[in-house]
Amino acid sequence: MSCTVVFYHDVSGETLSLRLLDAAGEMVNGEAPDSLTEPDSDAKPFRYEASVAEDLSGWFTAQIFDEDEDLLYTGRVKVADDEGSYLIDDPSRSDASQSELAVGSLSTTALQQLAGTRAIHIAVPALLGRTLTDPLIQGDTYSAELDSAIEFSRSDFPDIAEESTCRLIARKQDCSDVVTFTISGEQASIPVRTGAKVCRFEPTAEQTREWEPGKYEFNVDVIWPDGKTRTFVGPNVFLRVIGDVQ
């Protein structure tokens, strides 16, 4: 069997192609990208469809390229091997929050420091504008085992060397004293280094219990083996920490 992947663009009449990537960043829909075409631009303008011949099932990163092979858009799609049609960044996929939430069509200005595409994907919480919409809860555990790891993904970032590390640094904004916290070391990892690169953070309950509630500006940095640092997310993005009910 096969399936159809659907993408709604903001321009009609373009030549587009689709790559589907697995969690390791490997393309799974053949050796060459699938063409995205408008089957009936008069009836459904801006709707593009790609026929995927491979037997695929589950969540994949969807990359859209223009005719010059420049990356135009990065999203997420859940497909099944049943000849059905599946929309990229389908808002009706309620189980998306359990794997990776797509946030698209955001202000270009707000996202200039974050990515060169129109979408950013992180697991928990979702980034909307410049603020993480879901607060981090003091005393909670965030881990891949509990499906709650804090993950940031970018497809427009350079490939990350094996021995590189990452860190999240947050600075509290709503008090006269400087209050910071950092997630690094064993609680910070880079599980995917090519394709859609991922920085993962798994702070323990003991760590988050020490965080003061409030609003923080934060950065996610990648540190290469030679000590050079590049910002993965930020600056001028924010998160909130709230106290748990005791």
PDB file of C-alpha atoms in Angstrom:
ATOM      1  CA  MET A   1       0.000   0.000   0.000  1.00  0.00           C
ATOM      2  CA  SER A   2       0.923   3.658   0.083  1.00  0.00           C
ATOM      3  CA  CYS A   3      -0.428   6.991   1.290  1.00  0.00           C
ATOM      4  CA  THR A   4      -0.836  10.620   0.265  1.00  0.00           C
ATOM      5  CA  VAL A   5       0.797  13.461   2.180  1.00  0.00           C
ATOM      6  CA  VAL A   6      -0.988  16.814   1.974  1.00  0.00           C
ATOM      7  CA  PHE A   7       0.586  20.252   2.402  1.00  0.00           C
ATOM      8  CA  TYR A   8      -1.183  23.624   2.306  1.00  0.00           C
ATOM      9  CA  HIS A   9       1.141  26.316   0.962  1.00  0.00           C
ATOM     10  CA  ASP A  10       0.595  30.086   0.894  1.00  0.00           C
ATOM     11  CA  VAL A  11       1.404  30.261  -2.827  1.00  0.00           C
ATOM     12  CA  SER A  12      -0.237  28.394  -5.702  1.00  0.00           C
ATOM     13  CA  GLY A  13       1.498  27.123  -8.833  1.00  0.00           C
ATOM     14  CA  GLU A  14       4.913  26.327  -7.341  1.00  0.00           C
ATOM     15  CA  THR A  15       7.125  23.284  -7.940  1.00  0.00           C
ATOM     16  CA  LEU A  16       7.611  21.577  -4.575  1.00  0.00           C
ATOM     17  CA  SER A  17       9.049  18.312  -3.311  1.00  0.00           C
ATOM     18  CA  LEU A  18       8.727  16.315  -0.091  1.00  0.00           C
ATOM     19  CA  ARG A  19      11.253  14.496   2.069  1.00  0.00           C
ATOM     20  CA  LEU A  20      10.113  12.394   5.031  1.00  0.00           C
ATOM     21  CA  LEU A  21      12.714  11.867   7.749  1.00  0.00           C
ATOM     22  CA  ASP A  22      12.732   9.338  10.569  1.00  0.00           C
ATOM     23  CA  ALA A  23      13.947  10.030  14.119  1.00  0.00           C
ATOM     24  CA  ALA A  24      17.553   9.518  13.014  1.00  0.00           C
ATOM     25  CA  GLY A  25      17.198  12.127  10.270  1.00  0.00           C
ATOM     26  CA  GLU A  26      17.258   9.562   7.445  1.00  0.00           C
ATOM     27  CA  MET A  27      14.972  10.042   4.437  1.00  0.00           C
ATOM     28  CA  VAL A  28      12.467   7.199   4.254  1.00  0.00           C
ATOM     29  CA  ASN A  29      10.365   8.024   1.175  1.00  0.00           C
ATOM     30  CA  GLY A  30      12.703   6.611  -1.442  1.00  0.00           C
ATOM     31  CA  GLU A  31      16.066   7.698  -2.803  1.00  0.00           C
ATOM     32  CA  ALA A  32      14.704  10.968  -4.253  1.00  0.00           C
ATOM     33  CA  PRO A  33      12.098  13.390  -2.854  1.00  0.00           C
ATOM     34  CA  ASP A  34       8.457  12.915  -3.882  1.00  0.00           C
ATOM     35  CA  SER A  35       6.876  15.631  -6.003  1.00  0.00           C
ATOM     36  CA  LEU A  36       4.181  17.778  -4.412  1.00  0.00           C
ATOM     37  CA  THR A  37       1.581  18.835  -6.954  1.00  0.00           C
ATOM     38  CA  GLU A  38      -1.755  20.647  -6.943  1.00  0.00           C
ATOM     39  CA  PRO A  39      -4.257  18.060  -8.184  1.00  0.00           C
ATOM     40  CA  ASP A  40      -6.977  20.670  -8.742  1.00  0.00           C
ATOM     41  CA  SER A  41      -5.843  24.193  -8.018  1.00  0.00           C
ATOM     42  CA  ASP A  42      -9.223  25.676  -8.938  1.00  0.00           C
ATOM     43  CA  ALA A  43     -11.201  23.531  -6.513  1.00  0.00           C
ATOM     44  CA  LYS A  44      -8.569  23.484  -3.739  1.00  0.00           C
ATOM     45  CA  PRO A  45      -6.060  26.306  -4.233  1.00  0.00           C
ATOM     46  CA  PHE A  46      -2.796  26.103  -2.294  1.00  0.00           C
ATOM     47  CA  ARG A  47      -3.316  22.372  -1.586  1.00  0.00           C
ATOM     48  CA  TYR A  48      -0.370  20.201  -2.651  1.00  0.00           C
ATOM     49  CA  GLU A  49      -0.286  16.400  -2.557  1.00  0.00           C
ATOM     50  CA  ALA A  50       2.539  13.865  -2.739  1.00  0.00           C
ATOM     51  CA  SER A  51       2.061  10.143  -3.371  1.00  0.00           C
ATOM     52  CA  VAL A  52       4.323   8.138  -1.057  1.00  0.00           C
ATOM     53  CA  ALA A  53       4.887   4.614  -2.362  1.00  0.00           C
ATOM     54  CA  GLU A  54       6.828   3.271   0.626  1.00  0.00           C
ATOM     55  CA  ASP A  55       5.095   1.329   3.408  1.00  0.00           C
ATOM     56  CA  LEU A  56       5.365   3.834   6.255  1.00  0.00           C
ATOM     57  CA  SER A  57       3.577   4.137   9.568  1.00  0.00           C
ATOM     58  CA  GLY A  58       3.996   6.593  12.440  1.00  0.00           C
ATOM     59  CA  TRP A  59       5.325  10.128  12.945  1.00  0.00           C
ATOM     60  CA  PHE A  60       7.848  11.633  10.527  1.00  0.00           C
ATOM     61  CA  THR A  61       9.494  14.984   9.972  1.00  0.00           C
ATOM     62  CA  ALA A  62       8.264  16.451   6.685  1.00  0.00           C
ATOM     63  CA  GLN A  63      10.576  18.806   4.774  1.00  0.00           C
ATOM     64  CA  ILE A  64       9.252  20.846   1.843  1.00  0.00           C
ATOM     65  CA  PHE A  65      11.709  22.064  -0.806  1.00  0.00           C
ATOM     66  CA  ASP A  66      11.164  24.529  -3.656  1.00  0.00           C
ATOM     67  CA  GLU A  67      12.285  24.062  -7.260  1.00  0.00           C
ATOM     68  CA  ASP A  68      15.782  25.348  -6.386  1.00  0.00           C
ATOM     69  CA  GLU A  69      15.993  22.637  -3.687  1.00  0.00           C
ATOM     70  CA  ASP A  70      15.995  25.262  -0.941  1.00  0.00           C
ATOM     71  CA  LEU A  71      14.279  24.214   2.293  1.00  0.00           C
ATOM     72  CA  LEU A  72      10.936  25.999   2.413  1.00  0.00           C
ATOM     73  CA  TYR A  73       9.130  24.431   5.370  1.00  0.00           C
ATOM     74  CA  THR A  74       9.608  21.811   8.074  1.00  0.00           C
ATOM     75  CA  GLY A  75       6.645  20.121   9.735  1.00  0.00           C
ATOM     76  CA  ARG A  76       5.422  16.861  11.216  1.00  0.00           C
ATOM     77  CA  VAL A  77       3.047  14.285   9.808  1.00  0.00           C
ATOM     78  CA  LYS A  78       1.625  11.018  11.088  1.00  0.00           C
ATOM     79  CA  VAL A  79       0.931   8.511   8.308  1.00  0.00           C
ATOM     80  CA  ALA A  80      -0.320   4.959   7.965  1.00  0.00           C
ATOM     81  CA  ASP A  81       0.145   2.351   5.253  1.00  0.00           C
ATOM     82  CA  ASP A  82      -3.507   2.386   4.177  1.00  0.00           C
ATOM     83  CA  GLU A  83      -3.739   4.523   1.012  1.00  0.00           C
ATOM     84  CA  GLY A  84      -5.158   7.372   3.115  1.00  0.00           C
ATOM     85  CA  SER A  85      -4.404  11.095   2.980  1.00  0.00           C
ATOM     86  CA  TYR A  86      -2.459  12.744   5.812  1.00  0.00           C
ATOM     87  CA  LEU A  87      -2.018  16.457   6.407  1.00  0.00           C
ATOM     88  CA  ILE A  88       1.308  17.922   7.519  1.00  0.00           C
ATOM     89  CA  ASP A  89       0.901  19.601  10.942  1.00  0.00           C
ATOM     90  CA  ASP A  90      -2.660  18.285  11.220  1.00  0.00           C
ATOM     91  CA  PRO A  91      -4.181  20.078  14.263  1.00  0.00           C
ATOM     92  CA  SER A  92      -6.655  17.228  14.804  1.00  0.00           C
ATOM     93  CA  ARG A  93      -3.858  14.825  15.759  1.00  0.00           C
ATOM     94  CA  SER A  94      -4.441  15.017  19.503  1.00  0.00           C
ATOM     95  CA  ASP A  95      -1.716  12.479  20.204  1.00  0.00           C
ATOM     96  CA  ALA A  96       0.876  14.792  18.670  1.00  0.00           C
ATOM     97  CA  SER A  97       1.529  16.219  22.127  1.00  0.00           C
ATOM     98  CA  GLN A  98       2.835  12.821  23.163  1.00  0.00           C
ATOM     99  CA  SER A  99       5.580  12.895  20.575  1.00  0.00           C
ATOM    100  CA  GLU A 100       6.264  16.290  19.038  1.00  0.00           C
ATOM    101  CA  LEU A 101       4.132  19.389  18.658  1.00  0.00           C
ATOM    102  CA  ALA A 102       4.364  21.398  15.467  1.00  0.00           C
ATOM    103  CA  VAL A 103       4.124  25.161  15.648  1.00  0.00           C
ATOM    104  CA  GLY A 104       3.880  26.768  12.214  1.00  0.00           C
ATOM    105  CA  SER A 105       3.040  30.066  10.546  1.00  0.00           C
ATOM    106  CA  LEU A 106       4.669  32.135  13.307  1.00  0.00           C
ATOM    107  CA  SER A 107       6.061  35.645  12.965  1.00  0.00           C
ATOM    108  CA  THR A 108       9.285  35.599  10.982  1.00  0.00           C
ATOM    109  CA  THR A 109      10.697  38.372  13.159  1.00  0.00           C
ATOM    110  CA  ALA A 110       9.923  36.481  16.351  1.00  0.00           C
ATOM    111  CA  LEU A 111      11.671  33.378  15.073  1.00  0.00           C
ATOM    112  CA  GLN A 112      14.729  34.831  13.351  1.00  0.00           C
ATOM    113  CA  GLN A 113      17.021  33.714  16.150  1.00  0.00           C
ATOM    114  CA  LEU A 114      15.452  30.261  16.305  1.00  0.00           C
ATOM    115  CA  ALA A 115      15.327  28.811  12.803  1.00  0.00           C
ATOM    116  CA  GLY A 116      15.461  29.654   9.132  1.00  0.00           C
ATOM    117  CA  THR A 117      12.240  27.801   8.353  1.00  0.00           C
ATOM    118  CA  ARG A 118       8.665  28.684   9.242  1.00  0.00           C
ATOM    119  CA  ALA A 119       8.230  26.009  11.886  1.00  0.00           C
ATOM    120  CA  ILE A 120       9.945  24.873  15.029  1.00  0.00           C
ATOM    121  CA  HIS A 121       9.248  21.551  16.688  1.00  0.00           C
ATOM    122  CA  ILE A 122       9.803  20.764  20.301  1.00  0.00           C
ATOM    123  CA  ALA A 123       8.267  18.103  22.473  1.00  0.00           C
ATOM    124  CA  VAL A 124       7.300  19.587  25.843  1.00  0.00           C
ATOM    125  CA  PRO A 125       6.304  22.378  25.983  1.00  0.00           C
ATOM    126  CA  ALA A 126       5.305  24.027  22.694  1.00  0.00           C
ATOM    127  CA  LEU A 127       6.892  27.289  21.595  1.00  0.00           C
ATOM    128  CA  LEU A 128       4.414  29.925  20.440  1.00  0.00           C
ATOM    129  CA  GLY A 129       5.777  33.298  19.461  1.00  0.00           C
ATOM    130  CA  ARG A 130       8.704  33.782  21.856  1.00  0.00           C
ATOM    131  CA  THR A 131       7.314  32.026  24.948  1.00  0.00           C
ATOM    132  CA  LEU A 132       6.916  28.371  25.896  1.00  0.00           C
ATOM    133  CA  THR A 133       3.157  28.125  26.255  1.00  0.00           C
ATOM    134  CA  ASP A 134       3.217  25.337  28.843  1.00  0.00           C
ATOM    135  CA  PRO A 135       5.042  26.267  32.062  1.00  0.00           C
ATOM    136  CA  LEU A 136       7.657  24.062  33.672  1.00  0.00           C
ATOM    137  CA  ILE A 137       6.480  22.860  37.069  1.00  0.00           C
ATOM    138  CA  GLN A 138       8.697  23.102  40.109  1.00  0.00           C
ATOM    139  CA  GLY A 139       9.429  19.614  41.430  1.00  0.00           C
ATOM    140  CA  ASP A 140       8.417  17.749  38.265  1.00  0.00           C
ATOM    141  CA  THR A 141      10.596  15.185  36.498  1.00  0.00           C
ATOM    142  CA  TYR A 142      11.232  15.664  32.772  1.00  0.00           C
ATOM    143  CA  SER A 143      12.569  12.554  31.044  1.00  0.00           C
ATOM    144  CA  ALA A 144      12.348  10.556  27.828  1.00  0.00           C
ATOM    145  CA  GLU A 145      11.281   7.540  29.879  1.00  0.00           C
ATOM    146  CA  LEU A 146       8.198   9.444  31.088  1.00  0.00           C
ATOM    147  CA  ASP A 147       7.624  10.939  27.616  1.00  0.00           C
ATOM    148  CA  SER A 148       8.195  14.395  29.066  1.00  0.00           C
ATOM    149  CA  ALA A 149      11.743  15.292  28.010  1.00  0.00           C
ATOM    150  CA  ILE A 150      12.173  18.901  26.888  1.00  0.00           C
ATOM    151  CA  GLU A 151      13.322  18.642  23.274  1.00  0.00           C
ATOM    152  CA  PHE A 152      14.197  21.275  20.692  1.00  0.00           C
ATOM    153  CA  SER A 153      14.686  20.376  17.014  1.00  0.00           C
ATOM    154  CA  ARG A 154      16.084  22.315  14.068  1.00  0.00           C
ATOM    155  CA  SER A 155      16.595  21.150  10.499  1.00  0.00           C
ATOM    156  CA  ASP A 156      18.495  24.274   9.411  1.00  0.00           C
ATOM    157  CA  PHE A 157      21.334  23.822  11.927  1.00  0.00           C
ATOM    158  CA  PRO A 158      24.765  22.407  10.919  1.00  0.00           C
ATOM    159  CA  ASP A 159      25.455  18.718  11.580  1.00  0.00           C
ATOM    160  CA  ILE A 160      26.624  18.294  15.169  1.00  0.00           C
ATOM    161  CA  ALA A 161      29.867  16.433  15.902  1.00  0.00           C
ATOM    162  CA  GLU A 162      29.703  13.282  18.076  1.00  0.00           C
ATOM    163  CA  GLU A 163      31.458  14.726  21.127  1.00  0.00           C
ATOM    164  CA  SER A 164      29.519  17.992  21.147  1.00  0.00           C
ATOM    165  CA  THR A 165      27.346  18.836  24.142  1.00  0.00           C
ATOM    166  CA  CYS A 166      24.386  21.094  24.769  1.00  0.00           C
ATOM    167  CA  ARG A 167      23.037  23.155  27.653  1.00  0.00           C
ATOM    168  CA  LEU A 168      20.002  25.228  28.556  1.00  0.00           C
ATOM    169  CA  ILE A 169      20.660  28.406  30.539  1.00  0.00           C
ATOM    170  CA  ALA A 170      17.748  30.380  32.023  1.00  0.00           C
ATOM    171  CA  ARG A 171      17.839  33.777  33.736  1.00  0.00           C
ATOM    172  CA  LYS A 172      14.913  35.103  35.780  1.00  0.00           C
ATOM    173  CA  GLN A 173      13.474  38.353  34.512  1.00  0.00           C
ATOM    174  CA  ASP A 174      10.937  39.499  37.095  1.00  0.00           C
ATOM    175  CA  CYS A 175      13.092  40.280  40.124  1.00  0.00           C
ATOM    176  CA  SER A 176      15.872  42.713  41.022  1.00  0.00           C
ATOM    177  CA  ASP A 177      18.269  39.883  41.944  1.00  0.00           C
ATOM    178  CA  VAL A 178      19.729  37.690  39.208  1.00  0.00           C
ATOM    179  CA  VAL A 179      18.388  34.130  39.463  1.00  0.00           C
ATOM    180  CA  THR A 180      19.538  31.479  37.010  1.00  0.00           C
ATOM    181  CA  PHE A 181      19.434  27.751  36.430  1.00  0.00           C
ATOM    182  CA  THR A 182      21.254  25.533  33.951  1.00  0.00           C
ATOM    183  CA  ILE A 183      20.474  22.083  32.547  1.00  0.00           C
ATOM    184  CA  SER A 184      23.657  20.404  31.351  1.00  0.00           C
ATOM    185  CA  GLY A 185      25.876  17.365  31.899  1.00  0.00           C
ATOM    186  CA  GLU A 186      24.020  14.054  32.182  1.00  0.00           C
ATOM    187  CA  GLN A 187      20.658  15.837  31.924  1.00  0.00           C
ATOM    188  CA  ALA A 188      21.506  17.286  28.491  1.00  0.00           C
ATOM    189  CA  SER A 189      22.021  15.206  25.348  1.00  0.00           C
ATOM    190  CA  ILE A 190      21.964  15.388  21.546  1.00  0.00           C
ATOM    191  CA  PRO A 191      20.148  12.214  20.407  1.00  0.00           C
ATOM    192  CA  VAL A 192      19.947  13.285  16.742  1.00  0.00           C
ATOM    193  CA  ARG A 193      22.921  15.063  15.155  1.00  0.00           C
ATOM    194  CA  THR A 194      22.044  15.120  11.441  1.00  0.00           C
ATOM    195  CA  GLY A 195      18.866  15.972   9.563  1.00  0.00           C
ATOM    196  CA  ALA A 196      16.452  17.348  12.156  1.00  0.00           C
ATOM    197  CA  LYS A 197      18.977  17.880  14.980  1.00  0.00           C
ATOM    198  CA  VAL A 198      17.640  17.488  18.512  1.00  0.00           C
ATOM    199  CA  CYS A 199      18.779  18.874  21.863  1.00  0.00           C
ATOM    200  CA  ARG A 200      17.170  17.007  24.764  1.00  0.00           C
ATOM    201  CA  PHE A 201      16.952  18.068  28.421  1.00  0.00           C
ATOM    202  CA  GLU A 202      15.903  15.770  31.275  1.00  0.00           C
ATOM    203  CA  PRO A 203      16.070  17.645  34.587  1.00  0.00           C
ATOM    204  CA  THR A 204      15.285  15.576  37.662  1.00  0.00           C
ATOM    205  CA  ALA A 205      12.710  16.391  40.320  1.00  0.00           C
ATOM    206  CA  GLU A 206      15.551  17.290  42.690  1.00  0.00           C
ATOM    207  CA  GLN A 207      16.809  19.862  40.183  1.00  0.00           C
ATOM    208  CA  THR A 208      13.457  21.418  39.308  1.00  0.00           C
ATOM    209  CA  ARG A 209      12.545  21.667  42.992  1.00  0.00           C
ATOM    210  CA  GLU A 210      15.328  24.254  43.309  1.00  0.00           C
ATOM    211  CA  TRP A 211      13.952  26.457  40.522  1.00  0.00           C
ATOM    212  CA  GLU A 212      12.250  29.632  41.713  1.00  0.00           C
ATOM    213  CA  PRO A 213       8.854  30.320  40.140  1.00  0.00           C
ATOM    214  CA  GLY A 214       8.850  33.191  37.679  1.00  0.00           C
ATOM    215  CA  LYS A 215       9.581  34.199  34.110  1.00  0.00           C
ATOM    216  CA  TYR A 216      12.991  33.401  32.608  1.00  0.00           C
ATOM    217  CA  GLU A 217      14.772  34.285  29.395  1.00  0.00           C
ATOM    218  CA  PHE A 218      16.645  31.235  28.118  1.00  0.00           C
ATOM    219  CA  ASN A 219      19.156  30.018  25.552  1.00  0.00           C
ATOM    220  CA  VAL A 220      19.898  26.546  24.242  1.00  0.00           C
ATOM    221  CA  ASP A 221      23.558  26.294  23.213  1.00  0.00           C
ATOM    222  CA  VAL A 222      25.552  23.621  21.392  1.00  0.00           C
ATOM    223  CA  ILE A 223      29.223  23.360  22.377  1.00  0.00           C
ATOM    224  CA  TRP A 224      31.531  21.739  19.821  1.00  0.00           C
ATOM    225  CA  PRO A 225      34.496  19.569  20.940  1.00  0.00           C
ATOM    226  CA  ASP A 226      36.912  22.465  20.288  1.00  0.00           C
ATOM    227  CA  GLY A 227      34.968  24.680  22.706  1.00  0.00           C
ATOM    228  CA  LYS A 228      33.190  26.804  20.097  1.00  0.00           C
ATOM    229  CA  THR A 229      29.577  27.596  20.970  1.00  0.00           C
ATOM    230  CA  ARG A 230      26.571  28.280  18.755  1.00  0.00           C
ATOM    231  CA  THR A 231      23.080  29.240  19.896  1.00  0.00           C
ATOM    232  CA  PHE A 232      20.485  26.589  19.014  1.00  0.00           C
ATOM    233  CA  VAL A 233      17.460  28.438  20.487  1.00  0.00           C
ATOM    234  CA  GLY A 234      17.331  32.055  21.628  1.00  0.00           C
ATOM    235  CA  PRO A 235      18.083  34.703  22.687  1.00  0.00           C
ATOM    236  CA  ASN A 236      14.976  36.711  23.531  1.00  0.00           C
ATOM    237  CA  VAL A 237      12.792  33.646  24.153  1.00  0.00           C
ATOM    238  CA  PHE A 238      11.121  32.924  27.463  1.00  0.00           C
ATOM    239  CA  LEU A 239       9.807  30.174  29.735  1.00  0.00           C
ATOM    240  CA  ARG A 240       7.817  30.173  32.961  1.00  0.00           C
ATOM    241  CA  VAL A 241       8.328  28.113  36.095  1.00  0.00           C
ATOM    242  CA  ILE A 242       5.352  27.694  38.406  1.00  0.00           C
ATOM    243  CA  GLY A 243       5.257  26.210  41.882  1.00  0.00           C
ATOM    244  CA  ASP A 244       3.569  22.862  42.415  1.00  0.00           C
ATOM    245  CA  VAL A 245       0.564  22.588  44.723  1.00  0.00           C
ATOM    246  CA  GLN A 246       1.864  21.133  47.971  1.00  0.00           C
TER     247      GLN A 246
END
